[in-house]
PDB file of C-alpha atoms and ligand atoms in Angstrom:
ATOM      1  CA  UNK A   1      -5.013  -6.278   1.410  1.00 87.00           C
ATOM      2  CA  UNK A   2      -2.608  -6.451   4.923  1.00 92.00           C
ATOM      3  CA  UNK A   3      -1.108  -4.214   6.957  1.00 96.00           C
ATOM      4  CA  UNK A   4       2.040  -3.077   6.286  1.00 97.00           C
ATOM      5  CA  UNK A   5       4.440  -2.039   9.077  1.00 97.00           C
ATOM      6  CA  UNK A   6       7.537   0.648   9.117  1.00 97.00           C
ATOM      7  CA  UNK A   7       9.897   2.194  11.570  1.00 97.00           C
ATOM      8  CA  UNK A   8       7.089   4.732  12.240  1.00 97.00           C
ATOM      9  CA  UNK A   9       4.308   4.126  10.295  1.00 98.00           C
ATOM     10  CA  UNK A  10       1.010   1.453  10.090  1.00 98.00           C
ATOM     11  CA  UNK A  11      -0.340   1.286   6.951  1.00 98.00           C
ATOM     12  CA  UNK A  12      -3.304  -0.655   7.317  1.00 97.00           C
ATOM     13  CA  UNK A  13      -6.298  -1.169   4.705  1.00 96.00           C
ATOM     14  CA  UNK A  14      -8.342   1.461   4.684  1.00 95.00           C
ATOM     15  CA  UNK A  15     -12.011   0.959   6.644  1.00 92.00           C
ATOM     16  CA  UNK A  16     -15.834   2.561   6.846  1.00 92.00           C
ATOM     17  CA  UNK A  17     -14.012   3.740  10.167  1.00 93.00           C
ATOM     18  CA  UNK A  18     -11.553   5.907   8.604  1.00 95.00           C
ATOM     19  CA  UNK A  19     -13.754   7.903   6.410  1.00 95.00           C
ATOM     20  CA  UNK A  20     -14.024  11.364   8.572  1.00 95.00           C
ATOM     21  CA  UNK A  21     -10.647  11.330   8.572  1.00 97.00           C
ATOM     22  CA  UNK A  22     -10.290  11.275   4.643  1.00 96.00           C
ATOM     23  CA  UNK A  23     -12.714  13.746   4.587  1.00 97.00           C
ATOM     24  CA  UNK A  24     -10.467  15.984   6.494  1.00 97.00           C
ATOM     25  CA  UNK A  25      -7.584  14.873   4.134  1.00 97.00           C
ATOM     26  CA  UNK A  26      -9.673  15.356   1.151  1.00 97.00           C
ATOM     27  CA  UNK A  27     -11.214  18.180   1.902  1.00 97.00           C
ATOM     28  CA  UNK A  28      -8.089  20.392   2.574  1.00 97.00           C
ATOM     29  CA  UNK A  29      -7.583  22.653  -0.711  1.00 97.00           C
ATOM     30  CA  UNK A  30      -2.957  22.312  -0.144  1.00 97.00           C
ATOM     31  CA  UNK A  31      -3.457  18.677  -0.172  1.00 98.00           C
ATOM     32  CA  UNK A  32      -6.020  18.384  -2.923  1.00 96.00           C
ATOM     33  CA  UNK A  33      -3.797  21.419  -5.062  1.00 96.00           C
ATOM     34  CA  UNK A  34      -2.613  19.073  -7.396  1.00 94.00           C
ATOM     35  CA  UNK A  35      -4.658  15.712  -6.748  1.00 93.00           C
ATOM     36  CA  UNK A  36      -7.634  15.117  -9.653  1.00 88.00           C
ATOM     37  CA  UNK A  37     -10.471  18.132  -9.837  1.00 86.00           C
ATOM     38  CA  UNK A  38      -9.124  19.451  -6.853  1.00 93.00           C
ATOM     39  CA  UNK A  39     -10.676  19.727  -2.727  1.00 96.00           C
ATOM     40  CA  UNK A  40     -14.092  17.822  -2.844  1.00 95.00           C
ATOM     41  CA  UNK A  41     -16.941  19.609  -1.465  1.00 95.00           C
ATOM     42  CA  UNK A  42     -19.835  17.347  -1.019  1.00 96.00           C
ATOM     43  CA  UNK A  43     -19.020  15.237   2.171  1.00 96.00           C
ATOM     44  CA  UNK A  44     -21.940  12.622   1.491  1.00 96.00           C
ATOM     45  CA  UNK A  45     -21.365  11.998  -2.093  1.00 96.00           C
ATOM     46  CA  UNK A  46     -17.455  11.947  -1.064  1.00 95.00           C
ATOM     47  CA  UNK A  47     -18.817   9.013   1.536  1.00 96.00           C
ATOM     48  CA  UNK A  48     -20.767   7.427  -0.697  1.00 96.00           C
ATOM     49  CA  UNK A  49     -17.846   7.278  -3.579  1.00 94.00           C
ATOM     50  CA  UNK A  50     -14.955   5.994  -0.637  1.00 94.00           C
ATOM     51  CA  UNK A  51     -17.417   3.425   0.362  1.00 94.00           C
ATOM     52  CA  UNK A  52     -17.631   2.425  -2.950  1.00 94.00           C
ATOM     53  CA  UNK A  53     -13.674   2.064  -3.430  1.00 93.00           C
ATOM     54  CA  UNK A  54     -13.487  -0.067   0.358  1.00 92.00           C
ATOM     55  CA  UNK A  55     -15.537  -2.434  -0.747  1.00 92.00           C
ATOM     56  CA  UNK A  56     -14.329  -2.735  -4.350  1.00 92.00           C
ATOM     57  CA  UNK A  57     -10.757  -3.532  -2.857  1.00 93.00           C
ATOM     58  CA  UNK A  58     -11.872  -5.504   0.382  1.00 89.00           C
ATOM     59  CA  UNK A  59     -10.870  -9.138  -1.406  1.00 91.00           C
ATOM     60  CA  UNK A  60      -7.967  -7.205  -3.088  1.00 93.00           C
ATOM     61  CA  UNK A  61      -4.154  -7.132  -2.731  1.00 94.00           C
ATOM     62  CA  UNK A  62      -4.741  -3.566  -3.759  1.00 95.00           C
ATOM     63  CA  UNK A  63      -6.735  -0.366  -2.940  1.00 95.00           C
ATOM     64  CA  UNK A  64      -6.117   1.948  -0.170  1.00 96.00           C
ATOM     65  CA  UNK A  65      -4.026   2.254   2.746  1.00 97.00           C
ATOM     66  CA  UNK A  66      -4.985   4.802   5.497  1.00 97.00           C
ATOM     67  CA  UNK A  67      -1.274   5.615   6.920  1.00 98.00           C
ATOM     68  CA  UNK A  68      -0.790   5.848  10.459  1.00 98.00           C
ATOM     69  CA  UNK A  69       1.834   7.041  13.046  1.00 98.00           C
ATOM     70  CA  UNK A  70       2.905   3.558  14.522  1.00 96.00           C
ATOM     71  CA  UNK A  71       4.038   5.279  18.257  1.00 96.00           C
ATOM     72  CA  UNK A  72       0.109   6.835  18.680  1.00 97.00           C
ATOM     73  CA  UNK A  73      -2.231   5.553  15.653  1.00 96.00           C
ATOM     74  CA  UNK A  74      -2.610   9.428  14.628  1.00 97.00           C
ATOM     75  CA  UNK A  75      -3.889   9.997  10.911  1.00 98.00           C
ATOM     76  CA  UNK A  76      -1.393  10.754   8.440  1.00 98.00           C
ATOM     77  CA  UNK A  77      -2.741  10.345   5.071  1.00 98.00           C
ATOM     78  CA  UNK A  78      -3.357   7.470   2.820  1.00 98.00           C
ATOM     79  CA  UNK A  79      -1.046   5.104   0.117  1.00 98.00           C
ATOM     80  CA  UNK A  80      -2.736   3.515  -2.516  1.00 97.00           C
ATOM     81  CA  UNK A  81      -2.158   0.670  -5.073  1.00 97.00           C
ATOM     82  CA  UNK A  82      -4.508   0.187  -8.121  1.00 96.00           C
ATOM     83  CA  UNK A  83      -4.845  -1.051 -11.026  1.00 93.00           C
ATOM     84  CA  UNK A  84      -3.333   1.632 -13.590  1.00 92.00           C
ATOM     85  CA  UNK A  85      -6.266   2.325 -16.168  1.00 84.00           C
ATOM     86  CA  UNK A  86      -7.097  -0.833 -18.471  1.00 80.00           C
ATOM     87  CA  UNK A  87      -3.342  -1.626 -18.612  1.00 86.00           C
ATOM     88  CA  UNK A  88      -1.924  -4.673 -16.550  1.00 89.00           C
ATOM     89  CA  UNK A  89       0.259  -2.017 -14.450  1.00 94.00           C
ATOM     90  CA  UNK A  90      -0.098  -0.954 -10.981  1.00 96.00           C
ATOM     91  CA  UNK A  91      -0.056   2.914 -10.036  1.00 97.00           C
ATOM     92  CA  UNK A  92       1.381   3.695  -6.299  1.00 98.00           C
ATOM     93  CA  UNK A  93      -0.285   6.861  -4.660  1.00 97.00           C
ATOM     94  CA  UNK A  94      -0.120   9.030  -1.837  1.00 98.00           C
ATOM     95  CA  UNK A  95      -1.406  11.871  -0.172  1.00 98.00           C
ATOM     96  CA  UNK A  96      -0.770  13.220   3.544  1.00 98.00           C
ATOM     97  CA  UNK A  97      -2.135  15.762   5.825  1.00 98.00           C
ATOM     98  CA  UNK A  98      -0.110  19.150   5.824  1.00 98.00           C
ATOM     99  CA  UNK A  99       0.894  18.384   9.314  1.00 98.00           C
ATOM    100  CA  UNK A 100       2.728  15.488   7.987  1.00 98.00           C
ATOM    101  CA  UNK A 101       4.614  16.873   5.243  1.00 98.00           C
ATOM    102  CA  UNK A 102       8.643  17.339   5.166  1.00 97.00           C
ATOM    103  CA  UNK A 103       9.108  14.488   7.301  1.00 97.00           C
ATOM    104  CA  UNK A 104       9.595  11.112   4.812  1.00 98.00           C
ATOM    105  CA  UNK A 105       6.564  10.081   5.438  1.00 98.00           C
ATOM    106  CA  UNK A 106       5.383   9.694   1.990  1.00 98.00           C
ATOM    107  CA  UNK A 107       8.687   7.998   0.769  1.00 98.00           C
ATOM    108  CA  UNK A 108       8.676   5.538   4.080  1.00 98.00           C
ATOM    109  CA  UNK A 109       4.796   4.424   3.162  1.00 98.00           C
ATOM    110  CA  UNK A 110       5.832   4.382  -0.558  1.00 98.00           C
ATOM    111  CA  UNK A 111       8.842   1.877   0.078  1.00 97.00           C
ATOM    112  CA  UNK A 112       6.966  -0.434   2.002  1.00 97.00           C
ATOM    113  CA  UNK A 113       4.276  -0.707  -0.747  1.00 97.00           C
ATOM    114  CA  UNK A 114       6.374  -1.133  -3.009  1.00 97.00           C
ATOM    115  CA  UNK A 115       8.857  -3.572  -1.326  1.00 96.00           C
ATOM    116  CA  UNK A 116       5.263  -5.250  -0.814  1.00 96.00           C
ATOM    117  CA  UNK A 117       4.187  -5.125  -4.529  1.00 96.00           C
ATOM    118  CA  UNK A 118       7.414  -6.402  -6.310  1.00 96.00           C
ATOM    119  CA  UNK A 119       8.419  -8.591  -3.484  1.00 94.00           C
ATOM    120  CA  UNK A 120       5.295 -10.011  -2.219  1.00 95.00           C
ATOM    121  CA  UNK A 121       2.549  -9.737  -5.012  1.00 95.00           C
ATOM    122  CA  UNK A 122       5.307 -10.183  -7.437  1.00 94.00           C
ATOM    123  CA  UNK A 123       4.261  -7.012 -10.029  1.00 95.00           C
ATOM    124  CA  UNK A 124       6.404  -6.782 -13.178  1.00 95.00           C
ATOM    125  CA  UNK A 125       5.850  -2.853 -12.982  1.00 96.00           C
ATOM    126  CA  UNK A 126       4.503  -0.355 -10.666  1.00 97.00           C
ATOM    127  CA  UNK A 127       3.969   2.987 -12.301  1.00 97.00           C
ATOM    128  CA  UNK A 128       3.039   6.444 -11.088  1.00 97.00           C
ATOM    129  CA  UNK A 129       1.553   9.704 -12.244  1.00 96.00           C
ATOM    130  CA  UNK A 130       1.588  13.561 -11.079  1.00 96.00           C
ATOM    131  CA  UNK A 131       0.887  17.095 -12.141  1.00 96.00           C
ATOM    132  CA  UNK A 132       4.165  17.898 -13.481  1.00 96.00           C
ATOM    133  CA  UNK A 133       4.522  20.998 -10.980  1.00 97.00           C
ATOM    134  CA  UNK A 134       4.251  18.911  -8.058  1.00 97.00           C
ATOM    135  CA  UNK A 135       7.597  18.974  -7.477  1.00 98.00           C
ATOM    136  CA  UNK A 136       7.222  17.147  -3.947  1.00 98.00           C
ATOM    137  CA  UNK A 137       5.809  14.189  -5.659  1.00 98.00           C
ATOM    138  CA  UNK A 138       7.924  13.775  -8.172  1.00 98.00           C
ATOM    139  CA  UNK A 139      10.594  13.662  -6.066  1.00 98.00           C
ATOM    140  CA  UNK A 140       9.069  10.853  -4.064  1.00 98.00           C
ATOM    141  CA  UNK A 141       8.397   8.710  -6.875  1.00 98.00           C
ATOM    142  CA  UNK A 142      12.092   9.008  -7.848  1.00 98.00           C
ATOM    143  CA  UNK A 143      13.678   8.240  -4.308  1.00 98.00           C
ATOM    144  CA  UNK A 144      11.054   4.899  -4.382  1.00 97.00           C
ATOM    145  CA  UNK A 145      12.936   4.520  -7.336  1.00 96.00           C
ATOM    146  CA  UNK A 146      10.975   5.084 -10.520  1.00 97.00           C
ATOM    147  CA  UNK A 147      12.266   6.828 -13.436  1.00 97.00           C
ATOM    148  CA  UNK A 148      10.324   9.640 -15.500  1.00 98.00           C
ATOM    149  CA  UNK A 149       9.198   8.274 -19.070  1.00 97.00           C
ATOM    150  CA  UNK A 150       7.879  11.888 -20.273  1.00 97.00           C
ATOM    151  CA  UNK A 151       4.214  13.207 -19.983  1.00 96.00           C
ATOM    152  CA  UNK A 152       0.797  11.585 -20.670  1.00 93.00           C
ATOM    153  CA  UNK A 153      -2.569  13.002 -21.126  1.00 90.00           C
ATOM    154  CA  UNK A 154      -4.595  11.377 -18.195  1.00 84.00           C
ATOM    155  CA  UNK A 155      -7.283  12.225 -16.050  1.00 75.00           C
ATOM    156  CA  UNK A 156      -8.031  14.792 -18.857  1.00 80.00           C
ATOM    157  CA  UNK A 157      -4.886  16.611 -17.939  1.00 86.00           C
ATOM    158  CA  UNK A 158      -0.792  15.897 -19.028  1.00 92.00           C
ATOM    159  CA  UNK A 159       0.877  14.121 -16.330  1.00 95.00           C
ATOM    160  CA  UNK A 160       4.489  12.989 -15.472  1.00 97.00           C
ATOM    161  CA  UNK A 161       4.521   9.793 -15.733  1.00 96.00           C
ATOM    162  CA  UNK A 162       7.257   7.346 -13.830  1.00 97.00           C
ATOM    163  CA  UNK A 163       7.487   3.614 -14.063  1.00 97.00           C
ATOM    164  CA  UNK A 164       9.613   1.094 -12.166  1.00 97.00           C
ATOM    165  CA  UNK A 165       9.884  -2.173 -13.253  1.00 95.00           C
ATOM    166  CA  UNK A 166      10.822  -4.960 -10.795  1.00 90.00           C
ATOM    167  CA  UNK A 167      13.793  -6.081 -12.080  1.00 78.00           C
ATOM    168  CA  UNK A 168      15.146  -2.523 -13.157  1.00 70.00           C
ATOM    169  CA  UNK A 169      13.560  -0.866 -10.285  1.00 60.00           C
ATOM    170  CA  UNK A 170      15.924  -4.081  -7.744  1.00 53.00           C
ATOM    171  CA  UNK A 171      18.986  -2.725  -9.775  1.00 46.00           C
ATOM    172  CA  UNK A 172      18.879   0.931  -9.217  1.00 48.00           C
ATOM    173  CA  UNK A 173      18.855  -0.456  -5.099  1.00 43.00           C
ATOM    174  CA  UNK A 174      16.330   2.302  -4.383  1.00 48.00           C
ATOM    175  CA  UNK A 175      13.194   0.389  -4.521  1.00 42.00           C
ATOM    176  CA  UNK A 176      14.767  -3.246  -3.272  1.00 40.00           C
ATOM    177  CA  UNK A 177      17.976  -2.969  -1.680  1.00 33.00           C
ATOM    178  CA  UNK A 178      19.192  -5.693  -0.030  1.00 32.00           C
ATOM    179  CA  UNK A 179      20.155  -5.045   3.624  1.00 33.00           C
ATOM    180  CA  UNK A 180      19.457  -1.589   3.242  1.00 35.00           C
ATOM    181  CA  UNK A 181      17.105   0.541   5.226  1.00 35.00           C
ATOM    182  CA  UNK A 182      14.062  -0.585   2.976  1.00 35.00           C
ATOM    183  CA  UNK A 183      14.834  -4.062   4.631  1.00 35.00           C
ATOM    184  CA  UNK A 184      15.163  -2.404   8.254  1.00 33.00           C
ATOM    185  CA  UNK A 185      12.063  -0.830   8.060  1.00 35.00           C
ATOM    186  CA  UNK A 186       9.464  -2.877   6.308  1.00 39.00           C
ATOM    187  CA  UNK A 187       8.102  -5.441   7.924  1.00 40.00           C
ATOM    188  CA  UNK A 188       5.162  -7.548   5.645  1.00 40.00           C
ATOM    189  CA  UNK A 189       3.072  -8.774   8.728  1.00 38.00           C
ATOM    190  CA  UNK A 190       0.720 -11.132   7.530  1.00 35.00           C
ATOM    191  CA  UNK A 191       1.289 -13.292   3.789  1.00 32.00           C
ATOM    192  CA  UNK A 192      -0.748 -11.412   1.332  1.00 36.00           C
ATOM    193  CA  UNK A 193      -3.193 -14.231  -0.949  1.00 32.00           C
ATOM    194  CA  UNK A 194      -2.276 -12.630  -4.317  1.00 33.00           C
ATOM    195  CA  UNK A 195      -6.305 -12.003  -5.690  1.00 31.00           C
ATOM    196  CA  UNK A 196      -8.025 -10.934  -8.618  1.00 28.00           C
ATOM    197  CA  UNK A 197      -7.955  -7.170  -9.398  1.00 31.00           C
ATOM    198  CA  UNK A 198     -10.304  -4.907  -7.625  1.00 28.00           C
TER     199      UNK A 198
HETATM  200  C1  COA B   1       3.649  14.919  -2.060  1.00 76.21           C
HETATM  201  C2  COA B   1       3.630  14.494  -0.597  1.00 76.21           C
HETATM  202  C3  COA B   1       2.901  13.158  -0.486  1.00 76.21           C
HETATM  203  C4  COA B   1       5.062  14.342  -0.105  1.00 76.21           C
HETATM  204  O1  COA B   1       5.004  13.813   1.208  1.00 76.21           O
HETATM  205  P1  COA B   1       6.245  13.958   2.220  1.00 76.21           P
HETATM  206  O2  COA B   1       6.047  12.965   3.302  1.00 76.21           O
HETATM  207  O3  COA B   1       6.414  15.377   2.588  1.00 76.21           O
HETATM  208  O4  COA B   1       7.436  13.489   1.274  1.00 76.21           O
HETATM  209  P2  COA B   1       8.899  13.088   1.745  1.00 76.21           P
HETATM  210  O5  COA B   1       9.246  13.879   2.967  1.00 76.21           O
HETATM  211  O6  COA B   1       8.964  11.600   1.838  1.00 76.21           O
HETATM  212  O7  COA B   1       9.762  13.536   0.494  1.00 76.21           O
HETATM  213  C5  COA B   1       9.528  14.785  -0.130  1.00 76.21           C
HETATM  214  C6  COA B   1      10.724  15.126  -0.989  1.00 76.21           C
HETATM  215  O8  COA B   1      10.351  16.194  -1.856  1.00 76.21           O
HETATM  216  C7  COA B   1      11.185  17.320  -1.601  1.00 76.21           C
HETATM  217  N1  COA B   1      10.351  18.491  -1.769  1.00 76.21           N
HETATM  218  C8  COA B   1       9.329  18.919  -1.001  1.00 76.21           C
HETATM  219  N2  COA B   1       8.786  20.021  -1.501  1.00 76.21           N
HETATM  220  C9  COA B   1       9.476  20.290  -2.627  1.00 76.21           C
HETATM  221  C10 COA B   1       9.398  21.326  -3.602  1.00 76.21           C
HETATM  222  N3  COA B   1       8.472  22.285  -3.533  1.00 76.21           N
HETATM  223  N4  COA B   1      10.268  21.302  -4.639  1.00 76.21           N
HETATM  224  C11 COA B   1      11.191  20.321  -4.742  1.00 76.21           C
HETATM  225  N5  COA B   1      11.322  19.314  -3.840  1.00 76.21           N
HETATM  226  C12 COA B   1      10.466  19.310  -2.809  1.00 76.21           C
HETATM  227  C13 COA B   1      11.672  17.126  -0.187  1.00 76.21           C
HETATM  228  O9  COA B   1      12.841  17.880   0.061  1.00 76.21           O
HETATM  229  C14 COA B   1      11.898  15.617  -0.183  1.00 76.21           C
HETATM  230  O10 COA B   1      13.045  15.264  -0.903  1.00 76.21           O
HETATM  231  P3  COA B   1      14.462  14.967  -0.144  1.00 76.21           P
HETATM  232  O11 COA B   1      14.203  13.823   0.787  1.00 76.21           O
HETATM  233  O12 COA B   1      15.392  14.633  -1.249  1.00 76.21           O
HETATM  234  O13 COA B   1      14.828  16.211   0.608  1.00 76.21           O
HETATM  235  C15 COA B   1       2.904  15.545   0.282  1.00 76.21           C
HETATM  236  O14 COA B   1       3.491  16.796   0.070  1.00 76.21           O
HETATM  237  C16 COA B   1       1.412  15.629  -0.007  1.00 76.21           C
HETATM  238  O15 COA B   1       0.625  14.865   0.529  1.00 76.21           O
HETATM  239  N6  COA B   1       1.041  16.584  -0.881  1.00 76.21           N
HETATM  240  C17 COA B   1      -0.378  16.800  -1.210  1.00 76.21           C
HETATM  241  C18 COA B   1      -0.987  15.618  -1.955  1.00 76.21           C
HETATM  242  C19 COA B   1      -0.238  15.277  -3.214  1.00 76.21           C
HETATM  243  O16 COA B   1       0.127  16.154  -3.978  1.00 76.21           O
HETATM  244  N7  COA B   1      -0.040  13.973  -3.417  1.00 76.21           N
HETATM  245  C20 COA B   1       0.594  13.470  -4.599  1.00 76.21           C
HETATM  246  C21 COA B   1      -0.405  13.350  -5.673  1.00 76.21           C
HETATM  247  S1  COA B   1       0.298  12.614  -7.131  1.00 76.21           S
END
């Protein structure tokens, strides 16, 4: 994984340092409304499982990105890339402190990783999934330019489901425009070494 930088964010691979702080995130019952079982309760076993997921990604491309205010290095929230169940597909993530909402944050994180997937890592498809009343969400994954493809049962739940695909998704000149302000405001600053999955 490499940092990633923005006009206003640092999205940098996430660390043992940054756990208290995704405790906070993932502890907050707005954020975690519509994210899996919902808030988690149990801070050590919620250590123990993010521990887990740093070092599963830490010879990755992929895994998760704590986001950060680039003026002051406060928390934000955290971007993720994985692997997308046993497929060959890549699912982009998100989820930010309340404090952060309303502000493009999400959609600014979510063009830089995937600007960095399809340009740099060269994917053939990023996907995404949400509870289909999280409005919010789904209108993120639409301005980083992925298109709905109808619900899924996932997670043991339906889902909307949204897929880009790099060519398709370099068309549309949401996710890939050239000269636009993707290009202004993502700046890849170190070459990623394209690795095995997780
Ligand atoms: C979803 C989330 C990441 C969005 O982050 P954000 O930084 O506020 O998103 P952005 O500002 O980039 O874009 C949000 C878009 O959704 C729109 N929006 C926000 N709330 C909405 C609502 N209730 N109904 C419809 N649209 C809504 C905004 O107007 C904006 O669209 P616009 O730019 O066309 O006006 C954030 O709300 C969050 O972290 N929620 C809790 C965790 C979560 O649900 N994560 C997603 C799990 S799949």
């Amino acid at each position: 994984m490499i940092e990633l930088l923005t006009e206003r964010l640092r999205l940098h691979p996430l660390d043992l340092d940054d756990l208290d702080d995704l405790w906070r995130l993932d502890s907050d019952e707005s954020v975690m409304r519509y994210v899996g079982s919902g808030p988690v309760a149990d801070q050590a076993a919620h250590r123990e499982r993010m521990q887990e997921l740093v070092v599963r990604f830490a010879d990755s491309p992929f895994g998760l990105w704590g986001i950060r205010k680039l003026e002051n290095d406060t928390f934000y929230g955290i971007a993720l890339l994985i692997p997308f169940e046993d497929s060959p597909d890549i699912e982009i993530g998100y989820r930010l402190l309340p404090e952060a909402w309303g502000q493009g944050v999400a959609t600014e994180a979510g063009r830089a990783l995937i600007r960095y997937g399809f340009e740099a890592l060269r994917l053939g498809r990023i996907v995404g999934v949400t509870h289909p009343d999280n409005a919010a969400s789904r209108r993120v994954l639409t301005k980083l330019g992925l298109a709905y493809r109808g619900t899924r049962a996932q997670y043991g739940q339906d889902v909307a489901y949204y897929v880009a695909d790099r060519g398709v998704a370099d068309a549309t000149g949401e996710a890939k425009p050239a000269g636009s302000e993707v290009d202004k405001t993502v700046e890849l600053s170190v070459a990623p070494t394209v690795g095995r999955h997780g």
